[in-house]
Amino acid sequence: MKKQILGLVAMATVLASSINAAHADTIKMECPNFDGAGKPYCDYIKQRFESETPHKVKFLSLPSASDEKLGLFQQVFAAKDSDVIDLFQADTVWMGLLDKHLLDLTEHVKDMEADFFAPAWQNDVVNGKVKGVAAFLDSGVLYYRKDLLAKYGEQPPATWEELTRIATKIMDAERNSGNDKFWGFVFQGKAYEGLSCDALEWIASYGGGTVVEPDGEISINNPQAAQALDMAASWIGTIAPKGVMGYQEEESRAVWQNGDALFMRNWPYAYLLAQDENSPIRGKVGVMPIPKGGENGQNAAALGGWQWAISAYSEKKEATVQMLKIVTDADAQKQLFLLGGNAPSRVALYDDPDILAAAPHLPAFKTVFASATPRPATATKGQYNRVSKAFYNAVYNVLSGTTTGEKAVADLEHRLKRVKGRQWK
Ligand code: GLC
């Protein structure tokens, strides 16, 4: 009898493994920089997926700039192509734009909601359905060189005016003492989605609104917005190199991490990289909220972040959902932080001892992350990418001196009215 049972168990095991083998899929997934800086994290993900499930994963390389990636996805999804990609990261501002091309994840992930920052979770709920799960949180932060502020007897700047003054003073002094490549401030000044984020911070910090308000009203044509853009233009060639008008995040970080700038606007990921063993500025890195626009202004950090989402055209949904559950679990988020510096979207990780040891400043940013200012993506619905493009081009024209803040915001208002038509849709 016992023998028979053992025989049956053995048969069932063989049967189960052949069923699994028959169902083994290879999913295609975006794992950012899997062949470069992202390799340790992507290797970890692959190892887990291929040992915890019968499936395999193939990583894809995609452009790094948000708007270039969006263009690519729009093409792939318009063709309803099932073979190009199963799992990918969508920018915070794409959820409404891509909605119908994204698999409804509600049934698979609804139990996870309470573990995530509420705004990050809600951002991915479109028309009542969960269409993505936050891979990590982003919100604009200001980095500064602790050693240099101390050397010149300055404090971290509370306002943009102070930042300008301190940057001018320290840059001049450093250059006079032979540090001739040194700049006061680097940021993202190229005409792309990142400039929409930086400019939103400048404008919102002066109380100039969010370009289009949550109720759909076009608000950009106001004196505070014009003033904020003129201020940013005054930095070009003075405290910021002219080249900043070609910088995305990584170009800014290259200058900063090389020790060639006092302040940098960037996202939280840059902290751990700057504190790396081989970083020339290791131990000298301070991080603080984005400055206010004047004494009466406010701190405004742009809300960013990326969401794991599944293509609605995937033919390997079951395997892809299994991978989604791995990449969004607490251990994977912890690895993503420790290996890549991306701030977790799971609340409990802000009390994790390993995370606190690597980034003691992180808990202080919990409220900054939870109160960051969204770009007008929800308000402008399917038109967001046209709105953002018109916005960053207008800002770029002010930075390059082609136009003034006042004229740029008036022209942008006209343009946005044309994009909007009768209503945002
Ligand atoms: C970061 C943000 C993203 C934003 C992008 C702009 O990746 O997470 O939301 O669109 O920067 O460059």
GROMACS .gro file of C-alpha atoms and ligand atoms in nm:
model
  437
    1MET     CA    1   0.000   0.000   0.000
    2LYS     CA    2   0.274   0.242   0.105
    3LYS     CA    3   0.468   0.155  -0.211
    4GLN     CA    4   0.162   0.220  -0.424
    5ILE     CA    5   0.109   0.559  -0.264
    6LEU     CA    6   0.473   0.651  -0.314
    7GLY     CA    7   0.439   0.542  -0.677
    8LEU     CA    8   0.135   0.761  -0.723
    9VAL     CA    9   0.311   1.058  -0.562
   10ALA     CA   10   0.609   1.007  -0.793
   11MET     CA   11   0.378   0.989  -1.098
   12ALA     CA   12   0.194   1.303  -0.989
   13THR     CA   13   0.527   1.485  -0.946
   14VAL     CA   14   0.641   1.386  -1.296
   15LEU     CA   15   0.304   1.495  -1.434
   16ALA     CA   16   0.315   1.827  -1.248
   17SER     CA   17   0.664   1.907  -1.368
   18SER     CA   18   0.575   1.823  -1.727
   19ILE     CA   19   0.266   2.047  -1.702
   20ASN     CA   20   0.492   2.323  -1.567
   21ALA     CA   21   0.746   2.260  -1.837
   22ALA     CA   22   0.473   2.278  -2.101
   23HIS     CA   23   0.370   2.614  -1.960
   24ALA     CA   24   0.717   2.759  -1.928
   25ASP     CA   25   0.714   3.096  -2.098
   26THR     CA   26   0.985   3.347  -2.172
   27ILE     CA   27   0.861   3.694  -2.091
   28LYS     CA   28   1.010   4.014  -2.228
   29MET     CA   29   1.066   4.281  -1.971
   30GLU     CA   30   1.223   4.621  -1.941
   31CYS     CA   31   1.491   4.624  -1.671
   32PRO     CA   32   1.650   4.971  -1.684
   33ASN     CA   33   2.027   4.963  -1.761
   34PHE     CA   34   2.042   4.584  -1.730
   35ASP     CA   35   2.367   4.585  -1.924
   36GLY     CA   36   2.520   4.872  -1.722
   37ALA     CA   37   2.454   5.027  -1.383
   38GLY     CA   38   2.130   4.829  -1.340
   39LYS     CA   39   2.297   4.489  -1.383
   40PRO     CA   40   2.317   4.376  -1.016
   41TYR     CA   41   1.945   4.447  -0.962
   42CYS     CA   42   1.838   4.291  -1.293
   43ASP     CA   43   2.049   3.980  -1.221
   44TYR     CA   44   1.877   3.951  -0.881
   45ILE     CA   45   1.532   3.974  -1.046
   46LYS     CA   46   1.619   3.718  -1.310
   47GLN     CA   47   1.757   3.477  -1.053
   48ARG     CA   48   1.443   3.503  -0.841
   49PHE     CA   49   1.199   3.468  -1.132
   50GLU     CA   50   1.377   3.174  -1.286
   51SER     CA   51   1.408   2.988  -0.955
   52GLU     CA   52   1.064   3.073  -0.810
   53THR     CA   53   0.866   3.004  -1.130
   54PRO     CA   54   0.912   2.769  -1.427
   55HIS     CA   55   0.952   3.068  -1.659
   56LYS     CA   56   1.239   3.260  -1.811
   57VAL     CA   57   1.291   3.631  -1.867
   58LYS     CA   58   1.460   3.828  -2.142
   59PHE     CA   59   1.552   4.189  -2.066
   60LEU     CA   60   1.505   4.472  -2.313
   61SER     CA   61   1.691   4.796  -2.346
   62LEU     CA   62   1.479   5.108  -2.399
   63PRO     CA   63   1.564   5.477  -2.439
   64SER     CA   64   1.624   5.650  -2.105
   65ALA     CA   65   1.432   5.976  -2.166
   66SER     CA   66   1.067   5.959  -2.064
   67ASP     CA   67   0.924   6.120  -2.379
   68GLU     CA   68   1.133   5.905  -2.615
   69LYS     CA   69   1.011   5.595  -2.435
   70LEU     CA   70   0.652   5.711  -2.453
   71GLY     CA   71   0.679   5.755  -2.832
   72LEU     CA   72   0.809   5.401  -2.861
   73PHE     CA   73   0.527   5.252  -2.652
   74GLN     CA   74   0.265   5.445  -2.843
   75GLN     CA   75   0.390   5.291  -3.167
   76VAL     CA   76   0.410   4.938  -3.029
   77PHE     CA   77   0.067   4.959  -2.867
   78ALA     CA   78  -0.098   5.119  -3.171
   79ALA     CA   79   0.005   4.804  -3.362
   80LYS     CA   80  -0.134   4.588  -3.075
   81ASP     CA   81   0.192   4.399  -3.094
   82SER     CA   82   0.203   4.107  -2.850
   83ASP     CA   83   0.560   4.011  -2.917
   84VAL     CA   84   0.757   4.321  -2.827
   85ILE     CA   85   0.716   4.359  -2.451
   86ASP     CA   86   0.520   4.207  -2.161
   87LEU     CA   87   0.629   4.400  -1.851
   88PHE     CA   88   0.764   4.754  -1.840
   89GLN     CA   89   0.789   5.071  -1.636
   90ALA     CA   90   0.547   5.354  -1.713
   91ASP     CA   91   0.613   5.711  -1.604
   92THR     CA   92   0.373   5.859  -1.343
   93VAL     CA   93   0.235   6.091  -1.610
   94TRP     CA   94   0.147   5.820  -1.861
   95MET     CA   95  -0.122   5.625  -1.679
   96GLY     CA   96  -0.410   5.816  -1.835
   97LEU     CA   97  -0.242   5.825  -2.178
   98LEU     CA   98  -0.173   5.452  -2.194
   99ASP     CA   99  -0.479   5.333  -1.999
  100LYS     CA  100  -0.644   5.120  -2.266
  101HIS     CA  101  -0.317   4.945  -2.352
  102LEU     CA  102  -0.252   4.836  -1.993
  103LEU     CA  103  -0.371   4.513  -1.837
  104ASP     CA  104  -0.619   4.555  -1.551
  105LEU     CA  105  -0.424   4.435  -1.247
  106THR     CA  106  -0.696   4.494  -0.988
  107GLU     CA  107  -0.767   4.130  -0.908
  108HIS     CA  108  -0.399   4.040  -0.881
  109VAL     CA  109  -0.277   4.323  -0.659
  110LYS     CA  110  -0.570   4.460  -0.462
  111ASP     CA  111  -0.441   4.312  -0.134
  112MET     CA  112  -0.120   4.514  -0.164
  113GLU     CA  113  -0.276   4.860  -0.153
  114ALA     CA  114  -0.233   4.924   0.221
  115ASP     CA  115   0.144   4.868   0.200
  116PHE     CA  116   0.206   5.150  -0.048
  117PHE     CA  117   0.211   5.530  -0.022
  118ALA     CA  118  -0.149   5.624  -0.093
  119PRO     CA  119  -0.082   5.895  -0.359
  120ALA     CA  120   0.152   5.661  -0.549
  121TRP     CA  121  -0.110   5.385  -0.543
  122GLN     CA  122  -0.393   5.619  -0.643
  123ASN     CA  123  -0.191   5.757  -0.934
  124ASP     CA  124  -0.213   5.414  -1.096
  125VAL     CA  125  -0.586   5.366  -1.051
  126VAL     CA  126  -0.748   5.475  -1.377
  127ASN     CA  127  -1.127   5.475  -1.401
  128GLY     CA  128  -1.144   5.255  -1.092
  129LYS     CA  129  -0.898   4.994  -1.222
  130VAL     CA  130  -0.542   4.935  -1.101
  131LYS     CA  131  -0.325   4.970  -1.411
  132GLY     CA  132   0.020   4.976  -1.252
  133VAL     CA  133   0.210   4.935  -0.926
  134ALA     CA  134   0.465   5.197  -0.821
  135ALA     CA  135   0.817   5.060  -0.872
  136PHE     CA  136   0.964   5.352  -0.679
  137LEU     CA  137   0.889   5.708  -0.575
  138ASP     CA  138   1.047   6.014  -0.726
  139SER     CA  139   1.025   6.370  -0.615
  140GLY     CA  140   1.261   6.657  -0.695
  141VAL     CA  141   1.532   6.725  -0.434
  142LEU     CA  142   1.824   6.967  -0.404
  143TYR     CA  143   2.173   6.831  -0.346
  144TYR     CA  144   2.448   7.045  -0.201
  145ARG     CA  145   2.813   7.014  -0.108
  146LYS     CA  146   2.827   7.009   0.271
  147ASP     CA  147   3.203   7.065   0.279
  148LEU     CA  148   3.190   7.376   0.061
  149LEU     CA  149   2.900   7.540   0.244
  150ALA     CA  150   3.095   7.486   0.569
  151LYS     CA  151   3.417   7.618   0.415
  152TYR     CA  152   3.246   7.945   0.319
  153GLY     CA  153   3.029   7.976   0.632
  154GLU     CA  154   2.694   7.928   0.450
  155GLN     CA  155   2.377   7.732   0.533
  156PRO     CA  156   2.167   7.528   0.286
  157PRO     CA  157   1.952   7.782   0.094
  158ALA     CA  158   1.586   7.820   0.194
  159THR     CA  159   1.494   8.023  -0.117
  160TRP     CA  160   1.603   8.041  -0.482
  161GLU     CA  161   1.735   8.391  -0.412
  162GLU     CA  162   1.964   8.252  -0.145
  163LEU     CA  163   2.071   7.969  -0.372
  164THR     CA  164   2.166   8.223  -0.639
  165ARG     CA  165   2.362   8.437  -0.395
  166ILE     CA  166   2.549   8.146  -0.235
  167ALA     CA  167   2.621   7.981  -0.570
  168THR     CA  168   2.764   8.305  -0.710
  169LYS     CA  169   2.983   8.366  -0.406
  170ILE     CA  170   3.125   8.013  -0.377
  171MET     CA  171   3.169   7.967  -0.751
  172ASP     CA  172   3.367   8.293  -0.777
  173ALA     CA  173   3.582   8.205  -0.477
  174GLU     CA  174   3.652   7.851  -0.602
  175ARG     CA  175   3.741   7.976  -0.948
  176ASN     CA  176   3.970   8.242  -0.803
  177SER     CA  177   4.154   7.970  -0.618
  178GLY     CA  178   4.214   7.777  -0.940
  179ASN     CA  179   3.909   7.545  -0.952
  180ASP     CA  180   3.828   7.679  -1.297
  181LYS     CA  181   3.571   7.415  -1.406
  182PHE     CA  182   3.356   7.480  -1.100
  183TRP     CA  183   2.987   7.581  -1.133
  184GLY     CA  184   2.724   7.696  -0.884
  185PHE     CA  185   2.421   7.496  -0.998
  186VAL     CA  186   2.332   7.218  -1.241
  187PHE     CA  187   1.986   7.095  -1.330
  188GLN     CA  188   1.787   6.945  -1.619
  189GLY     CA  189   1.767   7.216  -1.885
  190LYS     CA  190   1.729   7.019  -2.209
  191ALA     CA  191   1.397   7.054  -2.396
  192TYR     CA  192   1.241   6.726  -2.271
  193GLU     CA  193   1.009   6.593  -1.999
  194GLY     CA  194   1.268   6.657  -1.726
  195LEU     CA  195   1.257   7.032  -1.796
  196SER     CA  196   0.881   7.025  -1.741
  197CYS     CA  197   0.956   6.887  -1.393
  198ASP     CA  198   1.224   7.145  -1.306
  199ALA     CA  199   1.018   7.436  -1.442
  200LEU     CA  200   0.705   7.321  -1.260
  201GLU     CA  201   0.906   7.342  -0.937
  202TRP     CA  202   1.031   7.695  -1.011
  203ILE     CA  203   0.683   7.816  -1.102
  204ALA     CA  204   0.488   7.640  -0.827
  205SER     CA  205   0.742   7.755  -0.566
  206TYR     CA  206   0.651   8.119  -0.649
  207GLY     CA  207   0.279   8.039  -0.628
  208GLY     CA  208   0.250   8.046  -1.009
  209GLY     CA  209   0.038   7.731  -1.029
  210THR     CA  210   0.086   7.406  -1.217
  211VAL     CA  211   0.044   7.522  -1.582
  212VAL     CA  212  -0.300   7.359  -1.598
  213GLU     CA  213  -0.487   7.330  -1.267
  214PRO     CA  214  -0.655   7.009  -1.143
  215ASP     CA  215  -0.994   7.144  -1.263
  216GLY     CA  216  -0.859   7.184  -1.619
  217GLU     CA  217  -0.809   7.563  -1.613
  218ILE     CA  218  -0.502   7.688  -1.803
  219SER     CA  219  -0.322   7.898  -1.541
  220ILE     CA  220   0.028   7.950  -1.680
  221ASN     CA  221  -0.015   8.314  -1.791
  222ASN     CA  222   0.062   8.486  -1.460
  223PRO     CA  223   0.338   8.718  -1.331
  224GLN     CA  224   0.480   8.468  -1.079
  225ALA     CA  225   0.530   8.209  -1.353
  226ALA     CA  226   0.698   8.471  -1.573
  227GLN     CA  227   0.921   8.579  -1.285
  228ALA     CA  228   1.023   8.220  -1.208
  229LEU     CA  229   1.127   8.159  -1.569
  230ASP     CA  230   1.323   8.486  -1.590
  231MET     CA  231   1.505   8.386  -1.274
  232ALA     CA  232   1.602   8.049  -1.424
  233ALA     CA  233   1.720   8.223  -1.744
  234SER     CA  234   1.944   8.448  -1.534
  235TRP     CA  235   2.133   8.137  -1.413
  236ILE     CA  236   2.242   8.031  -1.762
  237GLY     CA  237   2.606   8.119  -1.819
  238THR     CA  238   2.633   8.276  -1.472
  239ILE     CA  239   2.597   8.007  -1.203
  240ALA     CA  240   2.501   7.726  -1.446
  241PRO     CA  241   2.702   7.628  -1.753
  242LYS     CA  242   2.538   7.703  -2.091
  243GLY     CA  243   2.565   7.328  -2.149
  244VAL     CA  244   2.293   7.274  -1.886
  245MET     CA  245   2.048   7.337  -2.172
  246GLY     CA  246   2.154   6.996  -2.302
  247TYR     CA  247   2.148   6.816  -1.967
  248GLN     CA  248   1.913   6.540  -1.859
  249GLU     CA  249   1.947   6.381  -1.514
  250GLU     CA  250   2.262   6.184  -1.585
  251GLU     CA  251   2.453   6.472  -1.745
  252SER     CA  252   2.376   6.685  -1.440
  253ARG     CA  253   2.488   6.406  -1.209
  254ALA     CA  254   2.813   6.357  -1.403
  255VAL     CA  255   2.916   6.720  -1.341
  256TRP     CA  256   2.802   6.716  -0.979
  257GLN     CA  257   2.950   6.381  -0.887
  258ASN     CA  258   3.279   6.481  -1.042
  259GLY     CA  259   3.293   6.758  -0.784
  260ASP     CA  260   3.234   7.037  -1.036
  261ALA     CA  261   2.914   7.192  -0.896
  262LEU     CA  262   2.793   7.323  -0.563
  263PHE     CA  263   2.419   7.253  -0.606
  264MET     CA  264   2.228   7.003  -0.817
  265ARG     CA  265   1.855   6.953  -0.871
  266ASN     CA  266   1.783   6.585  -0.930
  267TRP     CA  267   1.579   6.286  -0.806
  268PRO     CA  268   1.655   6.077  -0.495
  269TYR     CA  269   1.850   5.808  -0.687
  270ALA     CA  270   2.158   6.033  -0.711
  271TYR     CA  271   2.229   6.013  -0.337
  272LEU     CA  272   2.362   5.658  -0.307
  273LEU     CA  273   2.558   5.691  -0.631
  274ALA     CA  274   2.728   6.007  -0.503
  275GLN     CA  275   2.812   5.825  -0.178
  276ASP     CA  276   2.965   5.533  -0.363
  277GLU     CA  277   3.316   5.419  -0.267
  278ASN     CA  278   3.465   5.556  -0.586
  279SER     CA  279   3.277   5.884  -0.586
  280PRO     CA  280   3.499   6.192  -0.561
  281ILE     CA  281   3.235   6.361  -0.339
  282ARG     CA  282   3.168   6.069  -0.104
  283GLY     CA  283   3.089   6.198   0.247
  284LYS     CA  284   3.033   6.554   0.124
  285VAL     CA  285   2.676   6.514   0.001
  286GLY     CA  286   2.384   6.703   0.153
  287VAL     CA  287   2.024   6.669   0.037
  288MET     CA  288   1.732   6.899   0.112
  289PRO     CA  289   1.389   7.004  -0.021
  290ILE     CA  290   1.373   7.221  -0.334
  291PRO     CA  291   1.401   7.591  -0.224
  292LYS     CA  292   1.104   7.826  -0.193
  293GLY     CA  293   1.030   8.103  -0.441
  294GLY     CA  294   1.110   8.402  -0.216
  295GLU     CA  295   1.031   8.442   0.154
  296ASN     CA  296   0.659   8.404   0.094
  297GLY     CA  297   0.687   8.120  -0.152
  298GLN     CA  298   0.653   7.748  -0.093
  299ASN     CA  299   0.861   7.434  -0.132
  300ALA     CA  300   0.743   7.256  -0.444
  301ALA     CA  301   0.890   6.922  -0.552
  302ALA     CA  302   0.773   6.769  -0.878
  303LEU     CA  303   0.615   6.427  -0.837
  304GLY     CA  304   0.780   6.162  -1.051
  305GLY     CA  305   0.822   5.788  -1.034
  306TRP     CA  306   0.777   5.478  -1.247
  307GLN     CA  307   0.510   5.210  -1.237
  308TRP     CA  308   0.535   4.844  -1.327
  309ALA     CA  309   0.266   4.778  -1.587
  310ILE     CA  310   0.173   4.492  -1.817
  311SER     CA  311   0.090   4.527  -2.185
  312ALA     CA  312  -0.276   4.444  -2.251
  313TYR     CA  313  -0.153   4.265  -2.566
  314SER     CA  314   0.078   4.027  -2.378
  315GLU     CA  315   0.012   3.661  -2.453
  316LYS     CA  316   0.204   3.555  -2.141
  317LYS     CA  317  -0.011   3.723  -1.883
  318GLU     CA  318   0.012   3.457  -1.615
  319ALA     CA  319   0.392   3.444  -1.614
  320THR     CA  320   0.411   3.824  -1.638
  321VAL     CA  321   0.185   3.870  -1.335
  322GLN     CA  322   0.416   3.635  -1.143
  323MET     CA  323   0.709   3.861  -1.231
  324LEU     CA  324   0.508   4.171  -1.141
  325LYS     CA  325   0.454   4.025  -0.794
  326ILE     CA  326   0.825   3.963  -0.753
  327VAL     CA  327   0.940   4.309  -0.864
  328THR     CA  328   0.685   4.484  -0.642
  329ASP     CA  329   0.749   4.286  -0.325
  330ALA     CA  330   0.935   4.428  -0.026
  331ASP     CA  331   1.258   4.241  -0.087
  332ALA     CA  332   1.282   4.351  -0.451
  333GLN     CA  333   1.214   4.714  -0.356
  334LYS     CA  334   1.482   4.695  -0.091
  335GLN     CA  335   1.733   4.561  -0.345
  336LEU     CA  336   1.630   4.831  -0.593
  337PHE     CA  337   1.711   5.090  -0.330
  338LEU     CA  338   2.036   4.937  -0.207
  339LEU     CA  339   2.164   4.862  -0.557
  340GLY     CA  340   2.013   5.150  -0.753
  341GLY     CA  341   1.919   5.421  -0.500
  342ASN     CA  342   1.551   5.444  -0.602
  343ALA     CA  343   1.329   5.548  -0.310
  344PRO     CA  344   1.079   5.274  -0.212
  345SER     CA  345   0.705   5.311  -0.267
  346ARG     CA  346   0.635   5.068   0.018
  347VAL     CA  347   0.596   5.262   0.342
  348ALA     CA  348   0.744   5.002   0.580
  349LEU     CA  349   1.081   5.013   0.406
  350TYR     CA  350   1.136   5.362   0.551
  351ASP     CA  351   1.194   5.185   0.885
  352ASP     CA  352   1.419   4.914   0.744
  353PRO     CA  353   1.756   4.915   0.927
  354ASP     CA  354   1.965   4.843   0.614
  355ILE     CA  355   1.795   5.122   0.423
  356LEU     CA  356   1.837   5.365   0.712
  357ALA     CA  357   2.206   5.275   0.742
  358ALA     CA  358   2.262   5.353   0.371
  359ALA     CA  359   2.050   5.668   0.363
  360PRO     CA  360   1.985   5.822   0.707
  361HIS     CA  361   1.816   6.123   0.543
  362LEU     CA  362   1.541   5.916   0.381
  363PRO     CA  363   1.275   5.914   0.658
  364ALA     CA  364   1.288   6.295   0.667
  365PHE     CA  365   1.177   6.293   0.303
  366LYS     CA  366   0.870   6.079   0.360
  367THR     CA  367   0.648   6.387   0.383
  368VAL     CA  368   0.820   6.557   0.088
  369PHE     CA  369   0.744   6.248  -0.121
  370ALA     CA  370   0.388   6.227   0.001
  371SER     CA  371   0.317   6.595  -0.074
  372ALA     CA  372   0.498   6.635  -0.408
  373THR     CA  373   0.333   6.844  -0.682
  374PRO     CA  374   0.196   6.642  -0.975
  375ARG     CA  375   0.243   6.758  -1.334
  376PRO     CA  376  -0.092   6.833  -1.500
  377ALA     CA  377  -0.133   6.482  -1.642
  378THR     CA  378  -0.465   6.388  -1.488
  379ALA     CA  379  -0.618   6.726  -1.570
  380THR     CA  380  -0.517   6.721  -1.938
  381LYS     CA  381  -0.608   6.355  -1.996
  382GLY     CA  382  -0.497   6.220  -2.334
  383GLN     CA  383  -0.334   6.553  -2.423
  384TYR     CA  384  -0.065   6.553  -2.154
  385ASN     CA  385   0.230   6.486  -2.382
  386ARG     CA  386   0.132   6.777  -2.611
  387VAL     CA  387   0.089   7.002  -2.307
  388SER     CA  388   0.425   6.904  -2.164
  389LYS     CA  389   0.600   6.950  -2.498
  390ALA     CA  390   0.454   7.299  -2.541
  391PHE     CA  391   0.553   7.379  -2.181
  392TYR     CA  392   0.915   7.263  -2.197
  393ASN     CA  393   0.969   7.427  -2.536
  394ALA     CA  394   0.837   7.758  -2.398
  395VAL     CA  395   1.065   7.728  -2.094
  396TYR     CA  396   1.360   7.638  -2.313
  397ASN     CA  397   1.305   7.951  -2.522
  398VAL     CA  398   1.327   8.163  -2.209
  399LEU     CA  399   1.643   7.983  -2.091
  400SER     CA  400   1.807   8.035  -2.429
  401GLY     CA  401   1.720   8.407  -2.426
  402THR     CA  402   1.495   8.382  -2.735
  403THR     CA  403   1.204   8.525  -2.541
  404THR     CA  404   1.113   8.667  -2.201
  405GLY     CA  405   0.920   8.499  -1.922
  406GLU     CA  406   0.626   8.734  -1.974
  407LYS     CA  407   0.596   8.670  -2.346
  408ALA     CA  408   0.659   8.296  -2.311
  409VAL     CA  409   0.375   8.240  -2.063
  410ALA     CA  410   0.132   8.447  -2.275
  411ASP     CA  411   0.223   8.251  -2.592
  412LEU     CA  412   0.201   7.923  -2.405
  413GLU     CA  413  -0.148   8.007  -2.285
  414HIS     CA  414  -0.260   8.056  -2.648
  415ARG     CA  415  -0.098   7.735  -2.757
  416LEU     CA  416  -0.253   7.534  -2.473
  417LYS     CA  417  -0.596   7.675  -2.550
  418ARG     CA  418  -0.560   7.537  -2.903
  419VAL     CA  419  -0.446   7.199  -2.770
  420LYS     CA  420  -0.738   7.189  -2.530
  421GLY     CA  421  -1.014   7.285  -2.772
  422ARG     CA  422  -1.347   7.279  -2.595
  423GLN     CA  423  -1.234   7.042  -2.324
  424TRP     CA  424  -0.945   6.813  -2.231
  425LYS     CA  425  -1.000   6.465  -2.362
  426GLC     C1  426   1.223   6.084  -1.352
  426GLC     C2  427   1.081   6.081  -1.298
  426GLC     C3  428   0.981   6.085  -1.409
  426GLC     C4  429   1.008   6.204  -1.499
  426GLC     C5  430   1.150   6.200  -1.551
  426GLC     C6  431   1.183   6.324  -1.632
  426GLC     O1  432   1.253   5.966  -1.415
  426GLC     O2  433   1.060   5.968  -1.218
  426GLC     O3  434   0.851   6.092  -1.356
  426GLC     O4  435   0.917   6.212  -1.606
  426GLC     O5  436   1.241   6.191  -1.444
  426GLC     O6  437   1.310   6.319  -1.683
   0.00000   0.00000   0.00000
